[in-house]
XYZ file of C-alpha atoms in Angstrom:
201
model
C 103.745 110.190 93.385
C 101.899 112.371 95.884
C 103.435 115.557 94.464
C 102.469 114.578 90.927
C 98.905 114.050 92.144
C 98.906 117.471 93.811
C 99.965 119.067 90.522
C 97.192 117.200 88.686
C 94.657 118.412 91.253
C 95.338 122.121 90.687
C 92.346 124.134 89.491
C 93.287 126.045 86.357
C 91.552 129.393 86.036
C 93.099 130.426 82.742
C 93.490 128.848 79.315
C 96.636 126.807 78.683
C 97.736 124.744 75.709
C 98.086 120.986 75.507
C 101.605 119.824 76.348
C 103.910 119.449 73.357
C 104.550 115.720 73.825
C 100.923 114.730 73.288
C 100.117 112.214 70.554
C 99.617 114.871 67.873
C 102.879 116.561 68.840
C 104.715 113.250 68.836
C 103.433 112.414 65.361
C 104.561 115.830 64.162
C 108.020 115.341 65.676
C 108.306 111.911 64.059
C 107.170 113.310 60.709
C 110.011 115.820 60.913
C 112.681 113.099 61.032
C 110.945 110.422 58.985
C 112.664 111.106 55.657
C 116.161 111.281 57.192
C 115.497 108.229 59.364
C 114.213 106.229 56.390
C 117.651 106.517 54.780
C 119.533 105.010 57.730
C 116.943 102.988 59.678
C 113.949 102.106 57.466
C 113.025 99.306 59.867
C 112.576 101.825 62.668
C 110.321 104.021 60.543
C 108.094 101.022 59.929
C 107.942 99.858 63.562
C 107.389 103.341 65.042
C 104.717 104.157 62.441
C 102.883 100.945 63.354
C 103.025 101.687 67.074
C 101.793 105.268 66.604
C 98.899 104.024 64.490
C 97.926 101.486 67.151
C 98.159 104.101 69.917
C 95.790 106.365 67.992
C 93.032 103.832 68.650
C 94.089 102.513 72.071
C 94.439 105.855 73.922
C 91.215 107.261 75.358
C 90.854 110.729 73.831
C 87.820 111.563 75.998
C 89.759 111.510 79.273
C 89.605 114.845 81.129
C 92.926 116.652 80.767
C 94.790 118.157 83.731
C 97.878 120.320 84.150
C 100.890 118.007 83.794
C 104.621 118.597 84.060
C 105.340 116.395 80.990
C 109.073 116.100 81.764
C 109.157 114.339 85.122
C 112.759 113.105 85.049
C 115.133 112.669 87.974
C 117.201 115.752 87.068
C 114.074 117.891 87.459
C 113.233 116.528 90.909
C 115.321 117.854 93.800
C 115.791 116.117 97.130
C 117.430 117.188 100.381
C 118.080 114.424 102.901
C 115.432 112.165 101.326
C 112.865 114.977 101.349
C 111.481 116.336 98.099
C 112.275 120.047 97.997
C 111.269 121.050 94.480
C 110.262 120.108 90.950
C 111.910 122.208 88.242
C 111.650 122.885 84.502
C 108.021 123.428 83.548
C 108.950 124.398 79.981
C 107.072 121.414 78.542
C 104.093 121.658 80.916
C 100.534 121.942 79.650
C 97.219 120.143 79.586
C 97.551 116.398 79.267
C 96.496 112.973 80.407
C 97.534 112.320 84.037
C 98.996 108.960 83.052
C 101.575 110.703 80.881
C 103.308 112.179 83.951
C 102.884 108.968 85.917
C 104.388 106.811 83.178
C 107.304 109.154 82.508
C 108.057 108.973 86.252
C 107.884 105.161 86.145
C 110.418 105.179 83.304
C 112.712 107.706 84.955
C 112.496 106.752 88.627
C 111.466 103.100 88.729
C 113.768 101.458 86.195
C 117.316 100.414 87.089
C 118.554 100.138 83.503
C 117.726 96.452 83.325
C 114.108 96.170 84.447
C 111.300 97.970 86.207
C 111.559 97.890 89.983
C 108.200 96.664 91.250
C 108.663 97.970 94.797
C 109.455 101.552 93.778
C 106.759 101.526 91.069
C 104.126 100.426 93.582
C 105.316 103.096 96.013
C 104.996 105.811 93.346
C 101.468 104.726 92.441
C 100.458 104.390 96.091
C 101.762 107.890 96.775
C 99.775 109.260 93.850
C 96.577 107.588 94.960
C 97.013 108.876 98.507
C 96.244 112.328 97.067
C 94.165 111.623 93.974
C 91.969 108.672 93.057
C 92.672 106.890 89.821
C 89.429 105.392 88.454
C 89.486 101.874 87.029
C 88.892 103.172 83.493
C 92.050 105.281 83.763
C 94.115 102.466 85.310
C 93.305 100.305 82.307
C 95.058 102.876 80.094
C 98.451 102.416 81.773
C 99.566 99.764 79.266
C 99.028 102.155 76.352
C 100.696 105.063 78.138
C 103.766 103.061 79.115
C 104.238 102.298 75.415
C 103.372 105.875 74.404
C 105.929 107.449 76.750
C 108.630 104.981 75.700
C 108.031 105.912 72.048
C 108.203 109.589 73.020
C 111.657 108.954 74.511
C 112.744 106.843 71.522
C 111.765 109.520 68.978
C 113.449 112.263 71.020
C 116.705 110.308 71.198
C 116.629 109.472 67.494
C 115.997 113.134 66.693
C 118.661 114.483 69.046
C 121.492 112.013 68.533
C 120.972 109.714 65.549
C 119.976 111.877 62.589
C 123.144 113.052 60.753
C 123.714 116.785 60.589
C 121.478 117.725 63.511
C 122.778 119.450 66.620
C 122.078 117.540 69.844
C 119.155 119.077 71.733
C 120.183 117.422 74.996
C 123.406 117.908 76.921
C 124.321 114.250 77.412
C 124.200 111.505 74.798
C 121.348 109.061 75.287
C 121.320 105.859 73.268
C 118.019 105.272 71.459
C 118.592 101.513 71.647
C 117.879 101.603 75.366
C 114.314 102.621 74.559
C 113.959 99.926 71.912
C 114.855 97.393 74.593
C 112.430 99.135 76.960
C 109.622 98.728 74.439
C 110.284 94.984 74.246
C 110.112 94.840 78.045
C 106.886 96.866 78.034
C 105.333 94.517 75.461
C 106.148 91.603 77.769
C 104.720 93.402 80.801
C 101.577 94.357 78.891
C 101.033 90.780 77.740
C 101.208 89.642 81.372
C 99.179 92.680 82.528
C 101.900 93.509 85.058
C 101.520 97.288 84.969
C 97.885 97.136 86.015
C 98.816 94.753 88.822
C 101.105 97.469 90.253
C 97.987 99.235 91.503
C 97.267 96.331 93.852
C 98.904 96.285 97.295
């Protein structure tokens, strides 16, 4: 969490593009598989389209953008004897909302495959806030960004592994259904406002 905050605190002295997984990029990626997906999973086209439409109004587009990694998964974070020694693969990096990195990390590092681990999630957020303050207005966006990042992962998995005739873009198979289950869990957490409560000690 602290290292993510340090990245977000960097002063950028040159022009860089928005990261490719932003909402516009995600809609473009979904549009590219929509016709093929409609033939095999029309129900998924309908549900994803609805979620993307809702996110278009629920995500604060006026939030100041920072440099984000945009791919903060465990395989890109290296540890030596419980000490973080490096963060790799900045291919997807660019300007973005700080919560995008935070929420991807919550998905990747604070979920055991069955549910979110509250202790590790609180530790990640505490570490972040030890280096960079998250204003209340931004904290209130975490519900939307947990859904947004889960949809990003769902669309990527559908694109890479489910559409017939496409070559896998990732090395290891990742089942899209895991992210559908994750979205159900996120809906439940959002209803109970549990993500925002993670910010409290």
